PDB file of C-alpha atoms and ligand atoms in Angstrom:
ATOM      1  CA  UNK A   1     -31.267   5.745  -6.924  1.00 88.00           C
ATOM      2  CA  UNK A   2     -34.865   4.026  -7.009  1.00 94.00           C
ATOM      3  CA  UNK A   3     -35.762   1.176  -5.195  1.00 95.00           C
ATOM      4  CA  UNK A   4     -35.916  -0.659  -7.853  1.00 95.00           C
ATOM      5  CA  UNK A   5     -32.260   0.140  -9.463  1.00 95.00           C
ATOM      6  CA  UNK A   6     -30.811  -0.695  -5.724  1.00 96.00           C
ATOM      7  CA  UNK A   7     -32.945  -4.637  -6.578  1.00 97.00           C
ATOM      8  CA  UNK A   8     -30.514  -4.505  -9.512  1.00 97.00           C
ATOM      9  CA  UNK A   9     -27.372  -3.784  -8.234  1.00 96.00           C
ATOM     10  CA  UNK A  10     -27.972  -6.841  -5.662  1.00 97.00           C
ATOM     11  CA  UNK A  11     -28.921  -8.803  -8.959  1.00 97.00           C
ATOM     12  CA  UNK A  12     -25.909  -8.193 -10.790  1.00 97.00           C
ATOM     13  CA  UNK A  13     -23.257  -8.035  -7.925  1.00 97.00           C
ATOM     14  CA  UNK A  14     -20.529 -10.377  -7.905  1.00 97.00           C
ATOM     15  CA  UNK A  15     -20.801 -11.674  -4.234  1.00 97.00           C
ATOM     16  CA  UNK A  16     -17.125 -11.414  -2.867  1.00 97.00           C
ATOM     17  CA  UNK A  17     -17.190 -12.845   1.066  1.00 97.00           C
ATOM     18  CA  UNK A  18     -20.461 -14.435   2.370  1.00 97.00           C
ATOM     19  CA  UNK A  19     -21.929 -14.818   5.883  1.00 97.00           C
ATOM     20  CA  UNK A  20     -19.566 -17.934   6.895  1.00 97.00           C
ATOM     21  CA  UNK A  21     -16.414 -15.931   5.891  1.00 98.00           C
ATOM     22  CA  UNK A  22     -17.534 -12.965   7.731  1.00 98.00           C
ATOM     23  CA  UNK A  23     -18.542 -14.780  11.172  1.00 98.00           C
ATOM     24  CA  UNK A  24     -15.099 -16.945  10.629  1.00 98.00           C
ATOM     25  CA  UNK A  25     -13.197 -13.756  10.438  1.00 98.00           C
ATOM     26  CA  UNK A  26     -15.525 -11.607  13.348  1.00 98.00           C
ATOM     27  CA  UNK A  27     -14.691 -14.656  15.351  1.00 98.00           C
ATOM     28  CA  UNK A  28     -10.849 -14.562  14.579  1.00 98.00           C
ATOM     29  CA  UNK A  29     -10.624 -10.931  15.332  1.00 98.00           C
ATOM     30  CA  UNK A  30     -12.460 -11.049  18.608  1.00 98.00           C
ATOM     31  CA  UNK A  31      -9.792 -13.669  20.308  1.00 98.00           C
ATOM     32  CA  UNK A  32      -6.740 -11.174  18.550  1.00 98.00           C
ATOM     33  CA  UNK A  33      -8.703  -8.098  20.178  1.00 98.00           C
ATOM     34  CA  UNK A  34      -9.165  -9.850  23.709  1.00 98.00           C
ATOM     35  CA  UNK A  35      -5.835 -11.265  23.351  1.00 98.00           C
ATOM     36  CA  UNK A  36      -4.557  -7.617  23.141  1.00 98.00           C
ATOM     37  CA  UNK A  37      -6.603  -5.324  25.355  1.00 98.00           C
ATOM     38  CA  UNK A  38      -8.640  -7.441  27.929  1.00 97.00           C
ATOM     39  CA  UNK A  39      -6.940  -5.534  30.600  1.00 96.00           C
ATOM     40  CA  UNK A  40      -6.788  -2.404  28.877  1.00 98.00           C
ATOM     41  CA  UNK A  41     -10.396  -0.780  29.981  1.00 98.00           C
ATOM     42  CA  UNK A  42     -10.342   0.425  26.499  1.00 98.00           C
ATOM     43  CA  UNK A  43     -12.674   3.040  24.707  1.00 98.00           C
ATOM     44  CA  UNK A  44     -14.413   1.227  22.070  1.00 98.00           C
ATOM     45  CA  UNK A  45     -15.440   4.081  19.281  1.00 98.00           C
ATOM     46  CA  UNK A  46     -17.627   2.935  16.381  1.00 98.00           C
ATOM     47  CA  UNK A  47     -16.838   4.664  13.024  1.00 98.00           C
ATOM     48  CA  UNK A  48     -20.924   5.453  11.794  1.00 97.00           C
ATOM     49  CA  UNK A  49     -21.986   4.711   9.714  1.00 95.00           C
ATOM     50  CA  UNK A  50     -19.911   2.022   8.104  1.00 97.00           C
ATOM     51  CA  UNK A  51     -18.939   0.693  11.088  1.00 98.00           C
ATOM     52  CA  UNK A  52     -22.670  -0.325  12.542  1.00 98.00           C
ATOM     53  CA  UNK A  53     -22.854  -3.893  11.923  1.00 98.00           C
ATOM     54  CA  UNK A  54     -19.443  -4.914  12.311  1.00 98.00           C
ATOM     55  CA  UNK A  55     -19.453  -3.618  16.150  1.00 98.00           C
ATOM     56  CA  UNK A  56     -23.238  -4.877  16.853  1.00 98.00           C
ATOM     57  CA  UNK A  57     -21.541  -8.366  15.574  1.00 98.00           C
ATOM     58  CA  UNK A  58     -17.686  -7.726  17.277  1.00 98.00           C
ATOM     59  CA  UNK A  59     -18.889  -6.532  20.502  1.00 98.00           C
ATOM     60  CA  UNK A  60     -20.561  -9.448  21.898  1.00 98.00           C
ATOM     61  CA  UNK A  61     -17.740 -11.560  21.363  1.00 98.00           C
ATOM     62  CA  UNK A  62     -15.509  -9.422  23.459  1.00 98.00           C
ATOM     63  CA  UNK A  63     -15.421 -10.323  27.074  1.00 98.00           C
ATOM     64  CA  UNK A  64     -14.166  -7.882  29.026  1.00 98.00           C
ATOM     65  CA  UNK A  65     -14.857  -4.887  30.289  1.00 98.00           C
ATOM     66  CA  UNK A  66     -15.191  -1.499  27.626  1.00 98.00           C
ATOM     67  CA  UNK A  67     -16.851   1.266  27.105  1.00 98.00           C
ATOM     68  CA  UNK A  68     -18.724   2.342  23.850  1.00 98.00           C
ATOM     69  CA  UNK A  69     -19.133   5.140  22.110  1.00 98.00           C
ATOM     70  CA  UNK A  70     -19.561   6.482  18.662  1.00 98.00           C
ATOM     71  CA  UNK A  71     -17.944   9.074  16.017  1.00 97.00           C
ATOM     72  CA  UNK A  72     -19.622  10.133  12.900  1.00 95.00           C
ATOM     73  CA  UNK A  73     -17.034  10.919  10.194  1.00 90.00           C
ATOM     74  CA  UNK A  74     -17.589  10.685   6.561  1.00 87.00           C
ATOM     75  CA  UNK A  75     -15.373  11.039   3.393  1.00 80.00           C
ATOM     76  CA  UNK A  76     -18.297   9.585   1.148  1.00 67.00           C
ATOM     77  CA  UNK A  77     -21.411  10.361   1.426  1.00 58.00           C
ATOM     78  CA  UNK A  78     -23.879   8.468  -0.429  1.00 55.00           C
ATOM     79  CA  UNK A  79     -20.987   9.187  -3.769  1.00 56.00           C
ATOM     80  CA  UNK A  80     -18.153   6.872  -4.536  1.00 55.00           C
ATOM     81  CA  UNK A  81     -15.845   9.255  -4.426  1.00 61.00           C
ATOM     82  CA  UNK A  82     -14.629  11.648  -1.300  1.00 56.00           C
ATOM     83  CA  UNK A  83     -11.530  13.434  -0.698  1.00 61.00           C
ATOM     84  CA  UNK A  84     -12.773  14.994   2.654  1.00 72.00           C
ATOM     85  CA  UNK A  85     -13.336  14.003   6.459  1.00 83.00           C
ATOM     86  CA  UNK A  86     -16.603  15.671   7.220  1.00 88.00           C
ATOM     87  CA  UNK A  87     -17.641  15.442  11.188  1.00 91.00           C
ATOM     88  CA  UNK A  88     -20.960  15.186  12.270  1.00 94.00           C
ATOM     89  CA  UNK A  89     -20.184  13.650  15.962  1.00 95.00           C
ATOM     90  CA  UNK A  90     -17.092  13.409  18.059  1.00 95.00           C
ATOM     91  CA  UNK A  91     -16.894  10.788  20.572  1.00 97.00           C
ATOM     92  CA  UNK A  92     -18.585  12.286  24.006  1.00 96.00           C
ATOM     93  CA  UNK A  93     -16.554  10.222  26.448  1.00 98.00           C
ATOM     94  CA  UNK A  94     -13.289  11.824  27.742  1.00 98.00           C
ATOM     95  CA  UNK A  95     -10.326  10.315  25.968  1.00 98.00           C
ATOM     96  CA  UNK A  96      -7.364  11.011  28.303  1.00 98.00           C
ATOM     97  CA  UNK A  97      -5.132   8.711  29.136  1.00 98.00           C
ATOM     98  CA  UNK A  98      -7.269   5.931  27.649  1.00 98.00           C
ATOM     99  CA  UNK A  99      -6.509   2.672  24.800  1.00 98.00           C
ATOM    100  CA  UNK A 100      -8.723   3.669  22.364  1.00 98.00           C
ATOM    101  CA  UNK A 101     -10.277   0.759  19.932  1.00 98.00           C
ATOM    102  CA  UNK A 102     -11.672   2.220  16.491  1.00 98.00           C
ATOM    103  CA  UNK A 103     -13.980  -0.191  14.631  1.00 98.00           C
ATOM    104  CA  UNK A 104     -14.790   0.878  11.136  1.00 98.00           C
ATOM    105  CA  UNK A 105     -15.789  -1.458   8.209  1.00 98.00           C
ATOM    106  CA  UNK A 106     -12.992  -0.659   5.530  1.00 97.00           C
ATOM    107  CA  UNK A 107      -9.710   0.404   4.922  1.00 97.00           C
ATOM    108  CA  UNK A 108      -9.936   1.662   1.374  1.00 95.00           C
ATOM    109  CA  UNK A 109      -6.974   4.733   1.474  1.00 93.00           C
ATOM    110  CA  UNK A 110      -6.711   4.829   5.194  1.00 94.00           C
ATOM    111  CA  UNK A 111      -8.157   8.623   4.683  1.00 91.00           C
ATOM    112  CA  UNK A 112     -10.450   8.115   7.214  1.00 93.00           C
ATOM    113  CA  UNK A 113      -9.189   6.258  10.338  1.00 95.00           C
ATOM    114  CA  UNK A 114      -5.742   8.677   9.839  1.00 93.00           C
ATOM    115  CA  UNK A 115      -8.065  11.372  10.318  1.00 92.00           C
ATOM    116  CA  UNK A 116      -9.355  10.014  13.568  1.00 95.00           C
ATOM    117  CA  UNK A 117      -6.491   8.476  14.936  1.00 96.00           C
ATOM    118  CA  UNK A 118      -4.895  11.811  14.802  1.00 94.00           C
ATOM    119  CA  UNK A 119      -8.009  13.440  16.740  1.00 94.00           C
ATOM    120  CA  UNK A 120      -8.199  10.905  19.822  1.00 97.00           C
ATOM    121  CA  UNK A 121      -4.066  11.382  19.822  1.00 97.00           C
ATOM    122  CA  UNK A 122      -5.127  15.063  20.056  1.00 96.00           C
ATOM    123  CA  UNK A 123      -8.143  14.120  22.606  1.00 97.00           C
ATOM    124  CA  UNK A 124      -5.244  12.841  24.898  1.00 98.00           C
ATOM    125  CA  UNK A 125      -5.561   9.181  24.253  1.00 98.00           C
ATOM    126  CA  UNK A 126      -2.880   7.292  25.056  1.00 98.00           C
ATOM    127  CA  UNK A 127      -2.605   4.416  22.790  1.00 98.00           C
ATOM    128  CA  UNK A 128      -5.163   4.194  19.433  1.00 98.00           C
ATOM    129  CA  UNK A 129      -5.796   0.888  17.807  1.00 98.00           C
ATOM    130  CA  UNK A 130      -7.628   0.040  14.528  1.00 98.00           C
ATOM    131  CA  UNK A 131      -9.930  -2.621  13.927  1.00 98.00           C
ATOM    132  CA  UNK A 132     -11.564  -3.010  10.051  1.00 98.00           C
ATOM    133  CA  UNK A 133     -13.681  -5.882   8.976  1.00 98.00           C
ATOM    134  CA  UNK A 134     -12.077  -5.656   5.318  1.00 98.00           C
ATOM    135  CA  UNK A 135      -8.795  -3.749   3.687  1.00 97.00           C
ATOM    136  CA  UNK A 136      -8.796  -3.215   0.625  1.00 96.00           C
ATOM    137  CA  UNK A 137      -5.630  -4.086  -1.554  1.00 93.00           C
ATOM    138  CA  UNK A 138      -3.786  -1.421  -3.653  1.00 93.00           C
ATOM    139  CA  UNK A 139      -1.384   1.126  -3.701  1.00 89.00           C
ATOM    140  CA  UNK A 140      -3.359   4.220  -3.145  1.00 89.00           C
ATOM    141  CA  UNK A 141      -3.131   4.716   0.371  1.00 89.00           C
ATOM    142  CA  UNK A 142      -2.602   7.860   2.129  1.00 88.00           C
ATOM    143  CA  UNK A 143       0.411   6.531   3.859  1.00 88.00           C
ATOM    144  CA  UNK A 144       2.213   3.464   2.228  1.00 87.00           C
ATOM    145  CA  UNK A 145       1.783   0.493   4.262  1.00 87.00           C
ATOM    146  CA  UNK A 146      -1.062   1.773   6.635  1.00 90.00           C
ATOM    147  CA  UNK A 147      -2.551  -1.156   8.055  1.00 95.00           C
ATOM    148  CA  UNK A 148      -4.666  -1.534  10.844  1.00 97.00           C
ATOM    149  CA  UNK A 149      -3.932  -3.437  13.917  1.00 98.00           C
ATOM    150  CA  UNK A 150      -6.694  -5.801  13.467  1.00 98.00           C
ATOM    151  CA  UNK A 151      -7.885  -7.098   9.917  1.00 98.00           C
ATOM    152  CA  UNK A 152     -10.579  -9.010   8.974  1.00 98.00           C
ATOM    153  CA  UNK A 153     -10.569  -9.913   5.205  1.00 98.00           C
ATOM    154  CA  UNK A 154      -8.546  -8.803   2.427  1.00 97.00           C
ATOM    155  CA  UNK A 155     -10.420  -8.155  -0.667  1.00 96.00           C
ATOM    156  CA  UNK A 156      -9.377  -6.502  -4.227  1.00 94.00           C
ATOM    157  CA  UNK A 157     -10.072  -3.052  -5.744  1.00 95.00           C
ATOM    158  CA  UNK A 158     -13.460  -2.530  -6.476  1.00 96.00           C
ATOM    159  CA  UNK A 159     -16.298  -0.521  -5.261  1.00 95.00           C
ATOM    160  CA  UNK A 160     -17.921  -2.683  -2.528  1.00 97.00           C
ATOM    161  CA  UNK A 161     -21.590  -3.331  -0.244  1.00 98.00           C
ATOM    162  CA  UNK A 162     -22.814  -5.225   2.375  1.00 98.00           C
ATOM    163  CA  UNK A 163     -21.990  -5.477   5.900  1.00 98.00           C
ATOM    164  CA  UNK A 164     -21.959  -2.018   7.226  1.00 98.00           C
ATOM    165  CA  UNK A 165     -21.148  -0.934   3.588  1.00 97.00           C
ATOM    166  CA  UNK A 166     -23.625   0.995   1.264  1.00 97.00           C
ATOM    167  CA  UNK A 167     -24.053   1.622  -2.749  1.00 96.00           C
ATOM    168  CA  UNK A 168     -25.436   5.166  -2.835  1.00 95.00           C
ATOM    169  CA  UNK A 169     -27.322   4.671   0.232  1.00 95.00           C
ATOM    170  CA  UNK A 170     -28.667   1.487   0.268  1.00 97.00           C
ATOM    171  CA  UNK A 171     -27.852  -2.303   1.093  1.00 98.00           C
ATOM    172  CA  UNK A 172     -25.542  -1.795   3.888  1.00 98.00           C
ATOM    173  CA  UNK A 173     -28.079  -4.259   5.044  1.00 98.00           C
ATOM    174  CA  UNK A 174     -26.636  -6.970   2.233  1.00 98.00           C
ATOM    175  CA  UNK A 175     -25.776 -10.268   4.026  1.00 96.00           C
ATOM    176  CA  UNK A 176     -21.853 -10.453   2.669  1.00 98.00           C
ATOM    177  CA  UNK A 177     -19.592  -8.145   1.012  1.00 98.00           C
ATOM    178  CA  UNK A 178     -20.574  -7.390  -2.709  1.00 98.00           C
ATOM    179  CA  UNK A 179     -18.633  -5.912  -5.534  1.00 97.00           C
ATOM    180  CA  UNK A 180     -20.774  -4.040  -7.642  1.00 95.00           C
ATOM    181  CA  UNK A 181     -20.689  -4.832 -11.091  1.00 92.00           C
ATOM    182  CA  UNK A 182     -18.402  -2.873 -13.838  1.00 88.00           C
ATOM    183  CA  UNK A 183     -16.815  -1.121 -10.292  1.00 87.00           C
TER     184      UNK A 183
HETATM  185  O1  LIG B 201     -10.085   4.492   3.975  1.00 53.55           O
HETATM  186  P1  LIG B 201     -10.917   5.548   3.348  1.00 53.55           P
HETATM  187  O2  LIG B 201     -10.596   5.712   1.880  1.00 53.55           O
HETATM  188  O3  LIG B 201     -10.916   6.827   4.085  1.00 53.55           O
HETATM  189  O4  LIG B 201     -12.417   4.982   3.291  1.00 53.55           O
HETATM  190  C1  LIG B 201     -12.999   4.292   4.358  1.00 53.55           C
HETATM  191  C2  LIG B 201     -14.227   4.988   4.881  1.00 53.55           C
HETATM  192  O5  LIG B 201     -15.189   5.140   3.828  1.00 53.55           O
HETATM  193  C3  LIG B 201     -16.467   4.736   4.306  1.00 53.55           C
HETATM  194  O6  LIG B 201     -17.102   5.757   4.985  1.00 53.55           O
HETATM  195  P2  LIG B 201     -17.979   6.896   4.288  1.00 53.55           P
HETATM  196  O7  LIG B 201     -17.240   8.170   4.285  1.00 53.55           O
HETATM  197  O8  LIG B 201     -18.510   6.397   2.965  1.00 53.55           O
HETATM  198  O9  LIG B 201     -19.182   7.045   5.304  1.00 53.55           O
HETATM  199  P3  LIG B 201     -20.185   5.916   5.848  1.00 53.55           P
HETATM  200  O10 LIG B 201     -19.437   5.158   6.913  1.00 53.55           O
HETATM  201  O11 LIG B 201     -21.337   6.653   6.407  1.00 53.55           O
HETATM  202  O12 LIG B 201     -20.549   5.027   4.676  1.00 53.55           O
HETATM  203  C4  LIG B 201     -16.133   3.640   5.282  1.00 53.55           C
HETATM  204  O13 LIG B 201     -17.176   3.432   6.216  1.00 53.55           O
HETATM  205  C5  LIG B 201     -14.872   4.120   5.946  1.00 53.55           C
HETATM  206  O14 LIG B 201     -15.131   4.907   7.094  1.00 53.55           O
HETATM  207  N1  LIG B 202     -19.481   1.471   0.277  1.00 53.55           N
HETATM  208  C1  LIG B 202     -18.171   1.654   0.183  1.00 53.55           C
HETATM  209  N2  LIG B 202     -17.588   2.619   0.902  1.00 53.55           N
HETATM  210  C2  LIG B 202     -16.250   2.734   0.766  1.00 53.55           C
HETATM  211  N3  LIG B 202     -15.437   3.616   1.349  1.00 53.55           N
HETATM  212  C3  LIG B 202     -14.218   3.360   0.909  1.00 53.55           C
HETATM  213  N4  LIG B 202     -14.208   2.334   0.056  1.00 53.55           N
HETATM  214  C4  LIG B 202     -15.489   1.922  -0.041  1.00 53.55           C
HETATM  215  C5  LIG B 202     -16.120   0.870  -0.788  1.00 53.55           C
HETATM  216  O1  LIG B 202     -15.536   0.077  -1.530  1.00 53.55           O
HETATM  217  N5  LIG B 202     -17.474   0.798  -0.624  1.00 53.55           N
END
């Protein structure tokens, strides 16, 4: 994609949540989190690289003690399309016997955080919880009713950007979540 196709797909997106949604929902999620694991001394892992700016903006708002770390897992790429986990980083900090908190932007078929749940279970944790800025409604998911513990928004089925979230690439810098057009 050229720079100046990605100008156009900002253009012509249909802009789904903007900034005050998003901070109203961050917000909301950080007292459900703190209400749930203050005392935990949790692992926090952030899900790269979806899952950037939804932790930089979560994190601050939680406080209690945690420790971060990061996975790199993607089903994606820069396509629209994945049926895959690949890994490119596994969490470095010893996972035994500890809560673990996944942050990740979406919940599209639940693909992804299954996939990693299943490896910290694995990696000895001893309880996993999910947090996703936005799931995304419909009936494809990889186990019926997956949710995760902590949701931000609810949006429909289309192909989304913004917030963590990129179009081939580009504009996970987008400041809301965008539906890009005809997807
Ligand atoms: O619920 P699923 O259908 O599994 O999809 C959700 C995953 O898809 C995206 O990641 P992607 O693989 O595109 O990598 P990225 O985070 O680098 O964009 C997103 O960040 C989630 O991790
Ligand atoms: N960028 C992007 N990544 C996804 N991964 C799963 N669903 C989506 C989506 O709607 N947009």
């Amino acid at each position: 994609m050229t720079f100046d196709e990605a100008r156009r797909v900002l253009d012509e997106a249909d802009l789904l949540m903007g900034e005050e949604e998003i901070q109203g929902a961050i917000g909301r999620m950080a007292g459900e989190i703190t209400g749930r694991l203050a005392g935990s001394n949790p692992v926090v892992l952030c899900i790269m690289n979806g899952g950037l700016i939804f932790s930089g903006q979560l994190l601050p708002r939680l406080h209690f003690p945690l420790e971060l770390d990061y996975v790199h897992a993607t089903r994606y790429g820069q396509a629209t399309w994945g049926d895959r986990l690949n890994w490119h980083r596994r969490p470095h900090l010893n996972l035994v016997g500890r809560t673990v908190l996944l942050l990740d932007d979406i919940l599209d078929e639940g693909i992804t955080l299954a996939a990693i749940i299943e490896y910290c279970r694995g990696m000895g944790a001893l309880e996993v919880l999910t947090a996703v800025l936005v799931e995304k409604l419909h009936s494809r998911k990889v186990t019926p009713g997956i949710r995760a513990d902590f949701t931000g928004l609810e949006i429909g089925d289309r192909f989304l950007f913004g917030y963590g979230l990129d179009y081939k690439g580009y504009w996970r810098n987008a400041p809301g979540i965008f539906a890009v057009k005809g997807m």
